[in-house]
Coordinates of C-alpha atoms in Angstrom, one line a residue:
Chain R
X1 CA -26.9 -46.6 -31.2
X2 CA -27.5 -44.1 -29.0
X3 CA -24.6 -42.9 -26.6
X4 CA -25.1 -40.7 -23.7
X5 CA -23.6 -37.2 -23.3
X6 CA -21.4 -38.7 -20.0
X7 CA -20.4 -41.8 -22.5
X8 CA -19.9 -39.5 -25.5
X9 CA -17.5 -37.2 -23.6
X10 CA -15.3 -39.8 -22.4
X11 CA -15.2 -41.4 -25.9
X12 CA -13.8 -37.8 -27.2
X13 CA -11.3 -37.3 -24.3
X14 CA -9.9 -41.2 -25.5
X15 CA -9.7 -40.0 -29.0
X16 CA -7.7 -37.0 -28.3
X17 CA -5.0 -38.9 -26.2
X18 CA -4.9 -41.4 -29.3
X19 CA -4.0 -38.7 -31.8
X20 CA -2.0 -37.3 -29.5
X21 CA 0.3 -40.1 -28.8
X22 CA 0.5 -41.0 -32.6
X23 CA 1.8 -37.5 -33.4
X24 CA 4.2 -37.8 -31.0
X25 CA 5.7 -41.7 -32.3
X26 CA 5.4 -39.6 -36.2
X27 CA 7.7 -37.3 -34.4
X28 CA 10.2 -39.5 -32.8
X29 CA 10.3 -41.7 -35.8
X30 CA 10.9 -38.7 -38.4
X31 CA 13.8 -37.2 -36.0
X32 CA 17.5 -37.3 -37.0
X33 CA 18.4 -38.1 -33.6
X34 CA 21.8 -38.2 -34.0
X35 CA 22.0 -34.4 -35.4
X36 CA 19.6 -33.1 -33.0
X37 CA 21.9 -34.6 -30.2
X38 CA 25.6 -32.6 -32.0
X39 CA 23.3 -29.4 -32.6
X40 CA 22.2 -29.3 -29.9
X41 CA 23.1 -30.6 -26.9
X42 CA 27.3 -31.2 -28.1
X43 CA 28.9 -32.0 -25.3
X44 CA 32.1 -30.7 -26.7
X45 CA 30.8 -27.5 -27.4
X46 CA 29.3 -27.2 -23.9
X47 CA 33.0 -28.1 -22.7
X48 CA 34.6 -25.5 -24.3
X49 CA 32.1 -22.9 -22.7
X50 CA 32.0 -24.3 -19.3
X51 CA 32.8 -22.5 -17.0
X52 CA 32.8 -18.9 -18.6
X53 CA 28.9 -19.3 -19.6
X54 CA 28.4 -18.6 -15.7
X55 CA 31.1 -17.0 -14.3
X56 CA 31.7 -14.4 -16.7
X57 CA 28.3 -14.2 -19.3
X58 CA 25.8 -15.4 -16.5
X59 CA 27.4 -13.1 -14.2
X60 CA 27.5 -9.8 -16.3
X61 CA 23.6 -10.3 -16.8
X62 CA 22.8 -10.9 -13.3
X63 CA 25.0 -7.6 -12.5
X64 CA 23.2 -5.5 -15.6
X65 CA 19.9 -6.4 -14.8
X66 CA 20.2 -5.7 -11.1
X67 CA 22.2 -2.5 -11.9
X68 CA 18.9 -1.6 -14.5
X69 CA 16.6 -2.8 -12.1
X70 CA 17.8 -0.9 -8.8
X71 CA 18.0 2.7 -10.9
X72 CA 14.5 1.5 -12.4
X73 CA 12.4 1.3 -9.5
X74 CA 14.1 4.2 -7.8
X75 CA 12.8 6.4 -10.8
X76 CA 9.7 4.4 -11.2
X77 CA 9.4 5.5 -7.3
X78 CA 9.8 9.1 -7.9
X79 CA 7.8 9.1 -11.3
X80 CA 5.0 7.4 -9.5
X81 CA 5.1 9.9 -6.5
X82 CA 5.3 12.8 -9.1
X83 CA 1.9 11.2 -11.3
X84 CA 0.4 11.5 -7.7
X85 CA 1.8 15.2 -7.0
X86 CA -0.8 18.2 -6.3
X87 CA 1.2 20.1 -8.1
X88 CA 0.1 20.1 -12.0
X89 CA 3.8 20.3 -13.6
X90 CA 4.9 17.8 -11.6
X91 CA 2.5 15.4 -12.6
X92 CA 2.8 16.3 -16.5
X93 CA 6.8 15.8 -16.6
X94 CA 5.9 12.8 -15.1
X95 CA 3.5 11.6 -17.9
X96 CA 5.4 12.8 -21.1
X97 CA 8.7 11.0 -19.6
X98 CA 6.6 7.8 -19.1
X99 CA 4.9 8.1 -22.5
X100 CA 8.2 8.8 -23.7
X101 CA 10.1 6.1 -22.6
X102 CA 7.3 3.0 -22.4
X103 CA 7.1 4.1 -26.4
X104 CA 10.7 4.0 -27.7
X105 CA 12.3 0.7 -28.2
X106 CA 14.9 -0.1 -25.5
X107 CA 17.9 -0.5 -28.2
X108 CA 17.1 3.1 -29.8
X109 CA 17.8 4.1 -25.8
X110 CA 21.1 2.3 -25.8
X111 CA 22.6 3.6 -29.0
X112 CA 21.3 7.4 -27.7
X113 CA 23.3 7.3 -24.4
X114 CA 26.1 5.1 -26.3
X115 CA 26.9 7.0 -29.4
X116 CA 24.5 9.6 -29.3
X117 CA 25.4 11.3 -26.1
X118 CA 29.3 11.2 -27.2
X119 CA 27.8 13.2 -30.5
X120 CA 25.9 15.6 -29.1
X121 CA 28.7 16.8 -26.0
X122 CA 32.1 15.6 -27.4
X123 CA 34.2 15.0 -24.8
X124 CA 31.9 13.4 -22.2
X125 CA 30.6 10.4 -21.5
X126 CA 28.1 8.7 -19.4
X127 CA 29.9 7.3 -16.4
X128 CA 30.8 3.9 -15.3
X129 CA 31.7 3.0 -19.1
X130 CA 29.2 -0.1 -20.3
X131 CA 27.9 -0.9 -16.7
X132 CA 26.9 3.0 -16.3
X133 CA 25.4 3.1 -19.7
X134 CA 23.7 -0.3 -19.2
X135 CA 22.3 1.0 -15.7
X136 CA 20.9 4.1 -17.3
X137 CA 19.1 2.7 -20.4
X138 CA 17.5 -0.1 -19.0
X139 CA 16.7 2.3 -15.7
X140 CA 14.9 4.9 -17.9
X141 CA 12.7 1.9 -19.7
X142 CA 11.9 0.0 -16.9
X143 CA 11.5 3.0 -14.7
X144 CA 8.5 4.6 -17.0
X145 CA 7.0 0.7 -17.2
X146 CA 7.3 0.4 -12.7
X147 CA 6.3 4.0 -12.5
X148 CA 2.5 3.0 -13.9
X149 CA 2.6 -0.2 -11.6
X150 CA 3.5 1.7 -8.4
X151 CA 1.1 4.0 -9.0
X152 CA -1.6 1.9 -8.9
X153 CA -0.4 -0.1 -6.0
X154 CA 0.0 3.2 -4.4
X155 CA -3.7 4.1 -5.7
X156 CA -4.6 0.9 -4.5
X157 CA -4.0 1.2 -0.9
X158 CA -7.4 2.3 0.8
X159 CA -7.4 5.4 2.0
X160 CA -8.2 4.7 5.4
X161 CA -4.4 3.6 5.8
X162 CA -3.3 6.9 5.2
X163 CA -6.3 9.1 7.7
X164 CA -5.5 6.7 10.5
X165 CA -1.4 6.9 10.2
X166 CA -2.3 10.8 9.8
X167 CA -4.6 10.8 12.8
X168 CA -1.9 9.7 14.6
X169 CA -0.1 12.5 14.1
X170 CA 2.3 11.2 11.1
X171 CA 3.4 13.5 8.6
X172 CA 2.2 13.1 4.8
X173 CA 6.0 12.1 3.9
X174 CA 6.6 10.0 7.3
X175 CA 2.7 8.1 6.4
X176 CA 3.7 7.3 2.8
X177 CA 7.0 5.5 4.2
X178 CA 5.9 3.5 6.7
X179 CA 2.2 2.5 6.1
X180 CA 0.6 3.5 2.2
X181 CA 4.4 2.4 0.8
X182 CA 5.0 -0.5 2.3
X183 CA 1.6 -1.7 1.3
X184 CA 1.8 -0.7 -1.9
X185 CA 4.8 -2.7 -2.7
X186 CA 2.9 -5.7 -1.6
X187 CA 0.4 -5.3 -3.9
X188 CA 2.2 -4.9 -6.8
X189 CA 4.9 -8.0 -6.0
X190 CA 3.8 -10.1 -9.3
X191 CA 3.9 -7.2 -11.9
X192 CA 7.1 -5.6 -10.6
X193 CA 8.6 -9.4 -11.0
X194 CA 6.9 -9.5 -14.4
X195 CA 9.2 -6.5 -15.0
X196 CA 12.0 -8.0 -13.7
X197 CA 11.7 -11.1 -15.9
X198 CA 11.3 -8.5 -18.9
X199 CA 14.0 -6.7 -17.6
X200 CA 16.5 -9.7 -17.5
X201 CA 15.9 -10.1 -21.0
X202 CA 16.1 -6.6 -22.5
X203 CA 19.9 -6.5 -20.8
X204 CA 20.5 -8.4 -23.6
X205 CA 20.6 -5.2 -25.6
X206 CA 23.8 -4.4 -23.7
X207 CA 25.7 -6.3 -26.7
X208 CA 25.3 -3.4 -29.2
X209 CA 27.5 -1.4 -26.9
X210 CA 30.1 -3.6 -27.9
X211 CA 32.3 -5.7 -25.3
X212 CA 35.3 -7.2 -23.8
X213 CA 35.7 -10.6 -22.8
X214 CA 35.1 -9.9 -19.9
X215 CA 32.0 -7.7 -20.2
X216 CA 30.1 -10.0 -21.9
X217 CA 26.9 -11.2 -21.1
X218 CA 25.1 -14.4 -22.5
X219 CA 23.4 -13.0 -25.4
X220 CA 26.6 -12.3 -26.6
X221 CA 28.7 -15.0 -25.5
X222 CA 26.0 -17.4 -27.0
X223 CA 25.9 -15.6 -30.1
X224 CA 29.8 -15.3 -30.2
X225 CA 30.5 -19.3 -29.3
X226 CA 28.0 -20.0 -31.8
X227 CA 29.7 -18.7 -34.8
X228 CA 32.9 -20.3 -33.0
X229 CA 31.3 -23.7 -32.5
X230 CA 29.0 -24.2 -35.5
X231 CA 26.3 -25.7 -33.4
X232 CA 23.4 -24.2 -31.4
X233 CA 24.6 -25.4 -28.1
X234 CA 25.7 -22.9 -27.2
X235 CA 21.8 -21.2 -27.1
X236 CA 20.9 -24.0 -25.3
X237 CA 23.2 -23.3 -22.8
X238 CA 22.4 -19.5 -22.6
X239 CA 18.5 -20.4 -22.9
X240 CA 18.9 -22.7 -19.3
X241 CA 20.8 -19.4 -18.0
X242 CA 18.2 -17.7 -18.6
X243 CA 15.3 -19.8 -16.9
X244 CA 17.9 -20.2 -14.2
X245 CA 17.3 -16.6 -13.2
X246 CA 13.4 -16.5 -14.2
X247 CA 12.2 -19.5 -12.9
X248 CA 13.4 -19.2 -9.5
X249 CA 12.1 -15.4 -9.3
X250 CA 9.0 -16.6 -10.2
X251 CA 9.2 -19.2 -7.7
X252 CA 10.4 -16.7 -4.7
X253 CA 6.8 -14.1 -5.8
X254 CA 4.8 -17.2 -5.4
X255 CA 6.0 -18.3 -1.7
X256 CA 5.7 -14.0 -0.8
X257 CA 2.4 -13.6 -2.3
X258 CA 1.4 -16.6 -0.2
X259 CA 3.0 -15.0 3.0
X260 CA 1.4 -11.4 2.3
X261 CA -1.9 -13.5 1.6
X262 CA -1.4 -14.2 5.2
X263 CA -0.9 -11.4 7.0
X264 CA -3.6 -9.3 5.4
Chain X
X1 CA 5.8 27.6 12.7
X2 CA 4.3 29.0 15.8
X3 CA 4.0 26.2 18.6
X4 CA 0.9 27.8 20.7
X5 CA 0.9 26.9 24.2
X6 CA -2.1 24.4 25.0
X7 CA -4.5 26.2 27.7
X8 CA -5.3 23.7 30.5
X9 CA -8.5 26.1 31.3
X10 CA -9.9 26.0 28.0
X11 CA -12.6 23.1 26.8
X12 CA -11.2 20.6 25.0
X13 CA -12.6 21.2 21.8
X14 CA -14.1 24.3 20.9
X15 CA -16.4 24.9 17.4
X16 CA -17.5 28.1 16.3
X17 CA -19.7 28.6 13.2
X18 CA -18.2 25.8 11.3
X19 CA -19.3 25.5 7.9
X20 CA -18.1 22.7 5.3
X21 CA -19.3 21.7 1.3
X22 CA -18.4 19.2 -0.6
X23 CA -18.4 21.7 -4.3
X24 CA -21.7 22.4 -3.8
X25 CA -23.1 19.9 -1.4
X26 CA -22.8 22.2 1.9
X27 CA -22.6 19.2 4.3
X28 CA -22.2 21.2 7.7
X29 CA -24.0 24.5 7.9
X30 CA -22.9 26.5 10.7
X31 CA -22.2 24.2 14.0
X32 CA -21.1 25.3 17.7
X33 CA -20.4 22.9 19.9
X34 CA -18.1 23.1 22.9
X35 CA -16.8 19.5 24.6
X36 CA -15.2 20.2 28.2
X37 CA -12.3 18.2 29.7
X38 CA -13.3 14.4 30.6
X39 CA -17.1 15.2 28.5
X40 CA -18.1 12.5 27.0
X41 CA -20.4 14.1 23.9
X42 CA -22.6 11.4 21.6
X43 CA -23.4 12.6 18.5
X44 CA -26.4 10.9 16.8
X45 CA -28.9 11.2 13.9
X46 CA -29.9 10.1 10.1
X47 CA -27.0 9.1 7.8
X48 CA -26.1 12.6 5.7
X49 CA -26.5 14.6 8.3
X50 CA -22.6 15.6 8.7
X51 CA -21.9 13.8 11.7
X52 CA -18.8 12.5 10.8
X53 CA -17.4 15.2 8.8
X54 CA -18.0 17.1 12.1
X55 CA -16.0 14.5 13.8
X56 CA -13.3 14.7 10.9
X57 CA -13.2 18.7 11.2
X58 CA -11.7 18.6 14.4
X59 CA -8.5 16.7 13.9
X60 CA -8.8 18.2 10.3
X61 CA -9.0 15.0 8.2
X62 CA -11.6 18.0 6.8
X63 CA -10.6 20.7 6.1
X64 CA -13.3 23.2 7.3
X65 CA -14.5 25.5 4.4
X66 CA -15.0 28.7 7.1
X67 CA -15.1 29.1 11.0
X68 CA -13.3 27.6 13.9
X69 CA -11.9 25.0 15.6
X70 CA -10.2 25.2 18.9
X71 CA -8.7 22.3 20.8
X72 CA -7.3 22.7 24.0
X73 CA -7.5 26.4 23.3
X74 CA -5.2 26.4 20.2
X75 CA -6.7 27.7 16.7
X76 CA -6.1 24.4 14.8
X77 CA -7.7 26.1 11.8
X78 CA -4.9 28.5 12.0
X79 CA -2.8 27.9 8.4
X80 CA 0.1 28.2 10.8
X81 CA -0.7 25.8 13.4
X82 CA 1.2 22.4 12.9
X83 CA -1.9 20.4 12.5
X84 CA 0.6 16.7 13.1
X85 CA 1.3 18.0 16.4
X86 CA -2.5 18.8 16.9
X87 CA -3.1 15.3 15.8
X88 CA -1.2 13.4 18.1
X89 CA -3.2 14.4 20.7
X90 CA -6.1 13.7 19.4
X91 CA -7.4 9.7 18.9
X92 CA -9.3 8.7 16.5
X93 CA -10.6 5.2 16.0
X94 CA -12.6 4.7 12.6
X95 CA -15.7 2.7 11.5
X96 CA -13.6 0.7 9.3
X97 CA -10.7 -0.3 12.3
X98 CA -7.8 1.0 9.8
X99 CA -5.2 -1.2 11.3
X100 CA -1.8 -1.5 9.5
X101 CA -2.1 -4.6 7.1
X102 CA 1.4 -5.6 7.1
X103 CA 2.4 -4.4 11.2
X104 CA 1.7 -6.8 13.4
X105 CA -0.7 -6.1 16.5
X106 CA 2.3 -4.8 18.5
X107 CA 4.1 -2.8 15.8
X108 CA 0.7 -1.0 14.8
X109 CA 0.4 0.4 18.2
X110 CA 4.4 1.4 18.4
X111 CA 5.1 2.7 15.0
X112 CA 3.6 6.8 15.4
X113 CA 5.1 6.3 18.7
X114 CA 8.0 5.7 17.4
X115 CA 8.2 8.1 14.6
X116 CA 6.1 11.1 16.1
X117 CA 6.7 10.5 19.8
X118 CA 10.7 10.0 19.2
X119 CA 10.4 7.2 21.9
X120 CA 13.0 4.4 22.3
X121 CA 12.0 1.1 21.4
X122 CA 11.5 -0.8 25.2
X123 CA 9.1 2.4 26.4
X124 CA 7.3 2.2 23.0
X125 CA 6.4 -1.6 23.5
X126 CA 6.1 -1.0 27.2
X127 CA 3.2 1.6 26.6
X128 CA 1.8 -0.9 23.4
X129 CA 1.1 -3.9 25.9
X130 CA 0.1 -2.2 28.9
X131 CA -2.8 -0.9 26.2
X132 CA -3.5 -4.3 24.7
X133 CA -4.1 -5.7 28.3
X134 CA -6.4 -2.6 28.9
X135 CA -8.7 -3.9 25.7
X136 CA -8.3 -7.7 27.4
X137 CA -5.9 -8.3 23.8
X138 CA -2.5 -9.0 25.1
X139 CA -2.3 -12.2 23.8
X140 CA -2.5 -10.8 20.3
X141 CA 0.5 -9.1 20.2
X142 CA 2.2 -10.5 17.9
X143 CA -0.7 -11.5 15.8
X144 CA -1.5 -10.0 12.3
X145 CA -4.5 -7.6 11.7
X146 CA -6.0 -9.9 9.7
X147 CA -6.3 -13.0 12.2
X148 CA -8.7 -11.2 14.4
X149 CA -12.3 -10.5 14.5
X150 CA -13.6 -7.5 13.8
X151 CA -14.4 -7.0 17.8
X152 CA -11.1 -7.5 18.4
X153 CA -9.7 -5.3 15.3
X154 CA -11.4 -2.6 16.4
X155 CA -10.0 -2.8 20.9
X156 CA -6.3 -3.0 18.5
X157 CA -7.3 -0.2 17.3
X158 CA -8.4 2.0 20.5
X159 CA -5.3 0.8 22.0
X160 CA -3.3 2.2 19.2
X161 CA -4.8 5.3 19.4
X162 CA -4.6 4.9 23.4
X163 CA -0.8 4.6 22.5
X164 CA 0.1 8.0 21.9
X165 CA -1.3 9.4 25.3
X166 CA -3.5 11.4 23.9
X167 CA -5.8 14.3 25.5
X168 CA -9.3 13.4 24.0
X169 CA -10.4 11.0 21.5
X170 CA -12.7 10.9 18.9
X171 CA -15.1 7.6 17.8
X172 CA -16.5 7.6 14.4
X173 CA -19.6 5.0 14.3
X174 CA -17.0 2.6 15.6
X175 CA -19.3 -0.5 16.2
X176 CA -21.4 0.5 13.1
X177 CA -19.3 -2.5 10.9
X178 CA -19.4 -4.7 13.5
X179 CA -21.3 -7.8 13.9
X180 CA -24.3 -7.6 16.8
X181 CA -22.3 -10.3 19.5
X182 CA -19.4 -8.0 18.6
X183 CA -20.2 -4.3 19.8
X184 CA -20.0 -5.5 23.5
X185 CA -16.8 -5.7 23.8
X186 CA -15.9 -2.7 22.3
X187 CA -18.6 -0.4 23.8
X188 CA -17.1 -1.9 27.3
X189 CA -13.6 -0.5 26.1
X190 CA -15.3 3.1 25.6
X191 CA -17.5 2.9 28.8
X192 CA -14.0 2.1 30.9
X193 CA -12.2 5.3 29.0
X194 CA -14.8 7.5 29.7
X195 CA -14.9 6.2 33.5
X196 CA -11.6 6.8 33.7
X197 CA -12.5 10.5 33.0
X198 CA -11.2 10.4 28.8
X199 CA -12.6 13.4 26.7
X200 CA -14.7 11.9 24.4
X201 CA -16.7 12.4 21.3
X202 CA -18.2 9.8 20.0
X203 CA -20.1 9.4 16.7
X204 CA -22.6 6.9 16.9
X205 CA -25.9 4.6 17.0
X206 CA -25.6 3.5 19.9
X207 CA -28.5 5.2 21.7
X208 CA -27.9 2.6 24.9
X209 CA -24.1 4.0 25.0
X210 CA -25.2 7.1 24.5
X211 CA -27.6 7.8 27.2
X212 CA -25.8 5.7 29.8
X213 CA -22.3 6.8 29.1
X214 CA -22.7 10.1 27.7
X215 CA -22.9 13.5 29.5
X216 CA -24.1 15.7 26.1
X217 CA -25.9 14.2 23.4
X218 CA -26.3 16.1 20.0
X219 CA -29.0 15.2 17.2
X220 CA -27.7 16.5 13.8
X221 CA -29.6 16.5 10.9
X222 CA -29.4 18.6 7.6
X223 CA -26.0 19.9 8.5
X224 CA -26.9 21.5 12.1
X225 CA -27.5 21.0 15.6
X226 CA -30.9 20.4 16.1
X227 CA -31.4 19.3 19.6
X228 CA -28.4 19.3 22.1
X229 CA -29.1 18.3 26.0
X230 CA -28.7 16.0 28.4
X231 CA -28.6 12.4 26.6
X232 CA -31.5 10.8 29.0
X233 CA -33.7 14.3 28.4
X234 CA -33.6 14.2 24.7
X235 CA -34.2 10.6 24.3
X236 CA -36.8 10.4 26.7
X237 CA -38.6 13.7 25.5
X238 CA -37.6 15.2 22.8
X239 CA -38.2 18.7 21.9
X240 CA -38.1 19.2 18.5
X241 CA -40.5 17.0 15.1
X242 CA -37.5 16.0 13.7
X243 CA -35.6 14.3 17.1
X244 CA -39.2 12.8 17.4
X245 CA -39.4 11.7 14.1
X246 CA -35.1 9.8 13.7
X247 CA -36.1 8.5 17.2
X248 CA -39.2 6.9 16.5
X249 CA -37.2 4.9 13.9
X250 CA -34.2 4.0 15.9
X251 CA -35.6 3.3 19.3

């Protein structure tokens, strides 16, 4: 018999759904339901964390990855700016601090300015205790990771922008603030988000610094309630924190990049 | 910094035995040209043949490899003149409009006023929409760059340089990325400024502008002045083979 390709197509798309739907009942029907549900999603261990999953763990990651963030782009601002210098050693600090610092792993960063800095000049200390040294470690990595992405946003801005705001008697500085900037930023929305989501993440690190209860952030909290607990709730819980911060960031760059889309 | 005076006597731009490469390219090869107050000076001829890098000398968007530029009597290829101050006297509307993206109609035409001028906000916006109404745009004001036509793009972008007062303005092949129904409107904008007795030079294929509007023309090719005159002289009879030969081809 001989089928056609339109008939033949929609006999393969049925088959797939089939197999589809049968893996899924195998699933369901192998589960052990009742231990997924007190692994998992145990209502008494969620009890016992609620409310200091938010207001303290939730918190403290919001506060060091904002904290990381800020510094980050600020030095990925000036690195970018420096890359872009006419003046050659500007440009090559620039590069070997971004090679540097996009090539180490974030937690060999955190254990420098932790225990290595009190090593190497006894008696001092980065400021602001954990926060400070937070700020600073995640600052340097994200900064040398934004530093490429402003760069190219900056690079990306035709150059017309910047003859007509100099034509109009703007100064170089005075131009890159109010017009090539500006622009610039709009561009590279999506992958300075991307950075944030990375970002939010790599805070996580903060947890080798050690803690108090009250400067601990969900990675730790989860980690901590789960040797309490004996259950993996508590990861579930800090795995929703999580999306809770990424999924409405991602949200937010969607409705801007629809707005910029506008107004260019 | 030295802050020369500017010379009401002198012409408005002055060019003496300007040369500029490009590495090796040499793109202008020795120009003098001289545009007196309220001249309106068209500047024609085959793509390549340095008009617009003559144009961009003057308000130094070039920077000139030897000779001079004087406007309004001050040295502007002095290393000590300060060239922003230079510039905002000097408008400049491009081929490709070079509006502000992400300033809306209104804020593109108050921002250098704002920043360079040191003006308050009211006079700023008082200045911006007298100029829209001057290009017929003043109901744009608050539109984006981006909702307008190219025609209309382009009057934003007169006004904005119109904005900054300035002494003289220069035009670089600004109806050249236009479509045909287009260049109307804009060439009526530039026909009013020079009426109104604007210095003008003004980069272009417009031969019709040109020879109605214009009180010099200039045919460049290869990097000099070939032909200079009066515009309805050298179109009509041109002196030289190679004015003959560009306007055979354009005319």
């Amino acid at each position: 018999m001989a089928m056609s390709p339109r008939k033949r197509a929609r006999l393969s798309r049925g088959i797939q759904y089939v197999v589809l739907v049968v893996l899924v009942l195998v699933a369901i029907a192998l589960m052990d339901w009742g231990r997924i549900q007190e692994q998992f999603f145990n209502l008494d261990s969620a009890r016992t964390m609620w409310p200091d999953v938010i207001l303290i763990a939730l918190k403290n990651t919001i506060i060091y990855t904002a904290c990381g963030f800020g510094f980050g782009l600020l030095l990925g601002l000036v690195l970018a700016l420096m890359r872009l210098s006419s003046v050659g050693p500007y440009r090559w600090l620039s590069t070997g601090f971004i090679e540097f610092f996009r090539g180490v792993p974030a937690l060999v960063v955190f254990i420098a300015l932790d225990i290595g800095i009190s090593l190497a000049f006894p008696g001092y200390a980065v400021p602001g205790d954990k926060l400070g040294i937070a700020t600073l470690a995640l600052g340097l990595v994200g900064g040398a990771y934004m530093a490429e992405t402003i760069r190219a946003g900056i690079q990306a801005v035709p150059k017309g922008q910047m003859e007509a705001a100099r034509s109009l008697g703007m100064s170089h500085t005075r131009a890159m603030i109010s017009i090539v900037i500006p622009q610039a930023f709009r561009i590279i929305l999506p992958p300075l988000t991307n950075e944030l989501i990375l970002l939010t993440k790599d805070s996580s690190l903060v947890y080798v610094l050690g803690y108090t209860s009250a400067q601990v952030e969900l990675t730790a909290f989860g980690r901590e309630t789960l040797n309490q607990e004996r259950n993996l709730t508590p990861l579930v819980a800090i795995a929703l924190c999580y999306l809770l911060i990424t999924i409405p960031l991602s949200i937010v760059v969607r409705r801007m990049e629809a707005r910029s889309g506008r107004a260019r | 910094m030295t802050a020369p005076k500017v010379d009401p006597e002198a012409p408005a731009i002055e060019i003496r035995d300007l040369h500029k490469a490009f590495g090796d390219n040499e793109v202008l090869s020795g120009i003098d040209l001289e545009v007196g107050q309220g001249d309106v000076v068209c500047v024609i001829g085959p793509s390549g043949s340095g008009k617009s890098t003559l144009l961009r000398c003057v308000n130094l968007l070039e920077e000139p490899s030897s000779g001079d530029v004087f406007v309004e009597g001050i040295q502007v290829t002095d290393p000590d003149v300060d060239v922003d101050a230079v510039r905002s006297r000097i408008g400049m509307v491009f081929q490709q409009f070079n509006l502000f993206p992400h300033l809306s109609v209104l804020r593109n035409l108050t921002i250098a006023q704002q920043r360079v001028k040191k003006r308050d906000k009211s006079e700023c916006e008082g200045i911006a929409r007298a100029n829209l109404d001057k290009v017929g745009l003043s109901d744009k004001a608050d539109a984006y760059p981006a909702h307008l036509s190219g025609g209309q793009q382009q009057r934003v972008a007169i006004a904005r340089a119109l904005s900054m007062e300035p002494d003289m303005m220069l035009f670089d092949e600004v109806t050249s990325a236009l479509d045909p129904e287009l260049v109307g409107d804009v060439l009526a904008v530039m026909k009013q400024l020079a009426n109104e007795g604007m210095t003008m030079m003004v980069v272009t294929h417009e031969m019709g502008f040109a020879r109605e509007v214009g009180d010099d023309l200039v045919f460049m090719d290869g990097g000099v002045i070939v032909e200079q005159g009066n515009p309805r002289d050298v179109l009509g009879d041109p002196q030289h083979e190679r004015t003959k030969a560009f306007l055979s081809k354009v005319l």
